[in-house]
Short mmCIF file of C-alpha atoms and ligand atoms in Angstrom, two decimals:
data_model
loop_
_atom_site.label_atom_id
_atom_site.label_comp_id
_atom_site.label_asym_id
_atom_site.label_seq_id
_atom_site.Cartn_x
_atom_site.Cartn_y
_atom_site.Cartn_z
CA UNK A 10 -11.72 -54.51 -4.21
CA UNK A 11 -14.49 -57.00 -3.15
CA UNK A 12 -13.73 -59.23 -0.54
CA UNK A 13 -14.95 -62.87 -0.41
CA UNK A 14 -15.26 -65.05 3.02
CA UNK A 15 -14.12 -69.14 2.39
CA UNK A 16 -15.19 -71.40 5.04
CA UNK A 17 -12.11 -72.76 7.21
CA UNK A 18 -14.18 -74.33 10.04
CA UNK A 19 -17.58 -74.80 9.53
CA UNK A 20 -20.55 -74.15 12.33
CA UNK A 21 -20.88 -77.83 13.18
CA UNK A 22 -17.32 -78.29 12.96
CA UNK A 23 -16.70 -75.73 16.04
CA UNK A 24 -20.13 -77.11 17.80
CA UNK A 25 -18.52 -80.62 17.91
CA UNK A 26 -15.03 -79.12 19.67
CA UNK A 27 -16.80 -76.74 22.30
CA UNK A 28 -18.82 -79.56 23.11
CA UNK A 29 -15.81 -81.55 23.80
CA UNK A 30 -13.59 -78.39 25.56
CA UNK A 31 -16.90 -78.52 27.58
CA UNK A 32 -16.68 -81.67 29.06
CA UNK A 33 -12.94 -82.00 29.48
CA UNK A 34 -13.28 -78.40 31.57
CA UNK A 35 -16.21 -80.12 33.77
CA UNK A 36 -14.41 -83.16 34.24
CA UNK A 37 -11.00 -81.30 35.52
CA UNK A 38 -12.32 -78.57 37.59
CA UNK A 39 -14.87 -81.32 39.64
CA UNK A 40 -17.63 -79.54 40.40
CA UNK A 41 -15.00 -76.95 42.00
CA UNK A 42 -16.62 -72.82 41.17
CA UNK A 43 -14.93 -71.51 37.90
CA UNK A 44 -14.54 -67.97 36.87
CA UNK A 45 -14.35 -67.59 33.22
CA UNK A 46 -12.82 -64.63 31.88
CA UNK A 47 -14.18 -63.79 28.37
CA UNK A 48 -11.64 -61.57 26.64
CA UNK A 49 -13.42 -59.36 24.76
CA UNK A 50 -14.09 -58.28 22.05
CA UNK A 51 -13.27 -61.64 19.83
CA UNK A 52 -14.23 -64.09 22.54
CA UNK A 53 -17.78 -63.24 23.48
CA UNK A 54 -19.29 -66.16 20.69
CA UNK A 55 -16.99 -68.86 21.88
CA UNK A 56 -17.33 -67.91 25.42
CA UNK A 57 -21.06 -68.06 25.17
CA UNK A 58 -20.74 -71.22 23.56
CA UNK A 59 -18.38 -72.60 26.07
CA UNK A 60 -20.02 -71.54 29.26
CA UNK A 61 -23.42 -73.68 28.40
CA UNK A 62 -20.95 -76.51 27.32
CA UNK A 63 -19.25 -76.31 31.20
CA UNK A 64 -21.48 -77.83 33.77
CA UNK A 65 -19.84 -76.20 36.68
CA UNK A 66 -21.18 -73.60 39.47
CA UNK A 67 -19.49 -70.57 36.98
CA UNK A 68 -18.98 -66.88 37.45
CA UNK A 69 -18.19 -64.94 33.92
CA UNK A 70 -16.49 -62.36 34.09
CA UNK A 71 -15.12 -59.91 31.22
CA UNK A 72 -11.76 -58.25 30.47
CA UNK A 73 -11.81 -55.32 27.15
CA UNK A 74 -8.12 -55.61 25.90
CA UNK A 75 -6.86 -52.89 23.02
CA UNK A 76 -3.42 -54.08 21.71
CA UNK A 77 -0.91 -51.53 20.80
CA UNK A 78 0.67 -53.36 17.48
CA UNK A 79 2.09 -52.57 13.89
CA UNK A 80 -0.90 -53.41 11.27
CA UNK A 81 -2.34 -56.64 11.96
CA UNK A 82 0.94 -58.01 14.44
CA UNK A 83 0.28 -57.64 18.15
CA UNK A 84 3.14 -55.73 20.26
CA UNK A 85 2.10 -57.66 23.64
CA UNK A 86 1.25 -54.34 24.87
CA UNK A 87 -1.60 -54.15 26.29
CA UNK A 88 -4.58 -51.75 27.16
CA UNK A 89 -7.29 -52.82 29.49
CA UNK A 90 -10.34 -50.96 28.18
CA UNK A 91 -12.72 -52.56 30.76
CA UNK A 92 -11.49 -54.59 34.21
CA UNK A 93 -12.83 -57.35 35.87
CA UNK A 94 -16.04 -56.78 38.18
CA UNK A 95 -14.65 -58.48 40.63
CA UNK A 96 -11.49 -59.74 42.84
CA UNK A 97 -10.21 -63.08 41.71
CA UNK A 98 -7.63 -63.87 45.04
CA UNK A 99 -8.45 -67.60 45.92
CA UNK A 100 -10.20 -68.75 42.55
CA UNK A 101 -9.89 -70.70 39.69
CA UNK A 102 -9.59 -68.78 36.63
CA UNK A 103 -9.94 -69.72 33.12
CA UNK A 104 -9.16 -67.14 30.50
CA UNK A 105 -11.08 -67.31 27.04
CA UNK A 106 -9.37 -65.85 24.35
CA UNK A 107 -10.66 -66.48 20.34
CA UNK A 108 -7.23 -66.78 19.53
CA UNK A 109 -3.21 -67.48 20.84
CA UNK A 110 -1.38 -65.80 17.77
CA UNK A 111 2.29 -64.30 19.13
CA UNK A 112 1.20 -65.68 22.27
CA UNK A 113 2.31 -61.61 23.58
CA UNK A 114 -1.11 -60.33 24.53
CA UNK A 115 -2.53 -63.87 26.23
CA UNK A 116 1.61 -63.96 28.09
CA UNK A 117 0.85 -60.11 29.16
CA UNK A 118 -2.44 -61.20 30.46
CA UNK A 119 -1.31 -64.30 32.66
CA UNK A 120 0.90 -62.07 34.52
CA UNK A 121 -1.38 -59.22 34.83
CA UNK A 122 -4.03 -61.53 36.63
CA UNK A 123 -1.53 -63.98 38.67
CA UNK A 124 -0.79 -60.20 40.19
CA UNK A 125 -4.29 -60.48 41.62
CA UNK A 126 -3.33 -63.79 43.39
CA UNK A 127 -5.99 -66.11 41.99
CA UNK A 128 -5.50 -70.43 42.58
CA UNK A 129 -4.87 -70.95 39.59
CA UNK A 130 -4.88 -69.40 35.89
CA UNK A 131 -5.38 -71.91 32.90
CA UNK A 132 -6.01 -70.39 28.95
CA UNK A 133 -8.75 -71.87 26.58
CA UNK A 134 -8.26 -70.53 23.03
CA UNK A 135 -10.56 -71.66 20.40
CA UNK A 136 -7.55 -70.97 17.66
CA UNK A 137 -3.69 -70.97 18.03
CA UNK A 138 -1.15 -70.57 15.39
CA UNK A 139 1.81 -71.63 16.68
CA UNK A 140 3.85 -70.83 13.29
CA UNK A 141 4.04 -67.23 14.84
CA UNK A 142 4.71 -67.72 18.46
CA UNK A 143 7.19 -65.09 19.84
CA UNK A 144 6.67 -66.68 23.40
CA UNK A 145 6.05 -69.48 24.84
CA UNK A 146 2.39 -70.03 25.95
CA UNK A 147 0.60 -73.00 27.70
CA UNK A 148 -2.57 -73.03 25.95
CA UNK A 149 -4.24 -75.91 28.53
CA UNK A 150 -7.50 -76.05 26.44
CA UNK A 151 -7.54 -75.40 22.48
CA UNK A 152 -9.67 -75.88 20.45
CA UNK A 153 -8.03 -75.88 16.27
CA UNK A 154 -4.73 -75.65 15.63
CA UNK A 155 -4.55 -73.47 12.06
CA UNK A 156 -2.06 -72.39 9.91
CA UNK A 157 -0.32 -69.26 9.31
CA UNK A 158 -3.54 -67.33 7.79
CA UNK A 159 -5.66 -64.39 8.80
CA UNK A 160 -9.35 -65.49 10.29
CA UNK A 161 -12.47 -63.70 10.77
CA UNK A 162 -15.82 -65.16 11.93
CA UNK A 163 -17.08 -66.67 15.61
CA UNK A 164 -16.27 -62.90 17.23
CA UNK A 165 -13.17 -62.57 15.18
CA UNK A 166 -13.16 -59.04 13.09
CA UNK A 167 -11.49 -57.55 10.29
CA UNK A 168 -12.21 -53.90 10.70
CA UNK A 169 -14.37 -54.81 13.05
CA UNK A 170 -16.98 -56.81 10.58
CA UNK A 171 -17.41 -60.64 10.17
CA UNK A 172 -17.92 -60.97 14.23
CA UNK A 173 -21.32 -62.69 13.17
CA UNK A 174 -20.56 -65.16 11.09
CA UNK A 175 -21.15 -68.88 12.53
CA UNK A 176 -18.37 -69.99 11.24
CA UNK A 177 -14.64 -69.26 10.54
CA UNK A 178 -13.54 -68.29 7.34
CA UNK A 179 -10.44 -66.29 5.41
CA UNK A 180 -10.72 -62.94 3.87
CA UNK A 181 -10.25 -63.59 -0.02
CA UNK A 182 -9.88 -60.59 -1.90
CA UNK A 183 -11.40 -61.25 -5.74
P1 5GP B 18 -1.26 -62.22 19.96
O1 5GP B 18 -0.90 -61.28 21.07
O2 5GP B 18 -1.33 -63.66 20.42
O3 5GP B 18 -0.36 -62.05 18.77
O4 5GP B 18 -2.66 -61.75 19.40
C1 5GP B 18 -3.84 -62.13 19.90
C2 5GP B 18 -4.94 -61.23 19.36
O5 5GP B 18 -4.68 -60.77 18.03
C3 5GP B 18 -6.22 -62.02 19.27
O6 5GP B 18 -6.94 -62.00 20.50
C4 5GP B 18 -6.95 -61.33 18.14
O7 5GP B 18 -7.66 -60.21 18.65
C5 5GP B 18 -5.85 -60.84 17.23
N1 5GP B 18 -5.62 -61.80 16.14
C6 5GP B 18 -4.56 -62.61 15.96
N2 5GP B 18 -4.69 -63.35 14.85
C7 5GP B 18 -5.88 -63.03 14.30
C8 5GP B 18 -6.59 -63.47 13.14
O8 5GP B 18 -6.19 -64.34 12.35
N3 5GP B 18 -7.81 -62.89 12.93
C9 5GP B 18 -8.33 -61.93 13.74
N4 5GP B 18 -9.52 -61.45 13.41
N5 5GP B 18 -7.68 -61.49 14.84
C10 5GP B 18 -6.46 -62.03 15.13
#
């Protein structure tokens, strides 16, 4: 069966809002050092993105996280396939994750890290569905709220393809 990608969120679309999570992150953290924590592998477009759109003294950082789930639903269980570089005790953190779905795997990681005593631990998700939350999860920057629908595009995979598409778009099968 062919598949067939329809735009949800186009290129300029997503420029405009990491442009704008840009500032809003530069203009709370005060020239204070940030370390961003890409989560990969979804997050390394937006994160790119993001960190030229932050005009802070940053450190990047990346976490690999494998999630043990059923299909496409995420069981909050979670593998870390590659750890930080670095100690975090003492710093500002800001996690970047390409999307808050269940909320499990971004909840799991907030306690994993807040184990490593950083200052403080905020989220910035370019997507969040909150139609399928199973826990509650502060998600201090976001960029689109979506609905209920399976996205591919800006890092995000199906079977691991799509990653390189500028934009963000559904998987129509035709
Ligand atoms: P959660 O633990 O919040 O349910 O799942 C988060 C992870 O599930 C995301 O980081 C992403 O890897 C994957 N995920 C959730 N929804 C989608 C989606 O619509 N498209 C893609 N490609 N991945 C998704």
């Amino acid at each position: 069966m062919a598949e067939r990608i329809v735009t949800m969120i186009d290129a300029a679309a997503i420029a405009a809002r990491v442009q704008e999570l840009g500032k809003e992150i530069t203009r709370d953290y005060q020239d204070k050092p940030l370390v961003l924590i890409v989560v990969l592998k979804g997050s390394f477009v937006f994160a790119s993105d993001l960190a030229r759109a932050v005009d802070l003294p940053l450190r990047i950082d990346f976490l690999g996280v494998r999630s043990y789930g059923e299909g496409t639903e995420s069981s909050g269980v979670v593998q870390i396939t590659h750890d930080l570089s670095k100690p975090i005790a003492g710093e500002d953190v800001l996690i970047v994750e390409d999307i808050v779905d269940t909320g499990l795997t971004i909840a799991h990681l907030m306690d994993l890290l807040r184990t490593r005593n950083p200052r403080s631990v905020k989220v910035c998700s370019l997507l969040h569905k909150p139609a399928r939350a199973r826990v509650e999860v502060k998600v201090d920057y976001l960029g689109f709220t979506i609905e209920d629908k399976f996205v591919v595009g800006y890092g995000l995979d199906f079977a691991e393809r799509y990653r390189n598409l500028p934009y963000i778009g559904l998987v129509e099968r035709e």
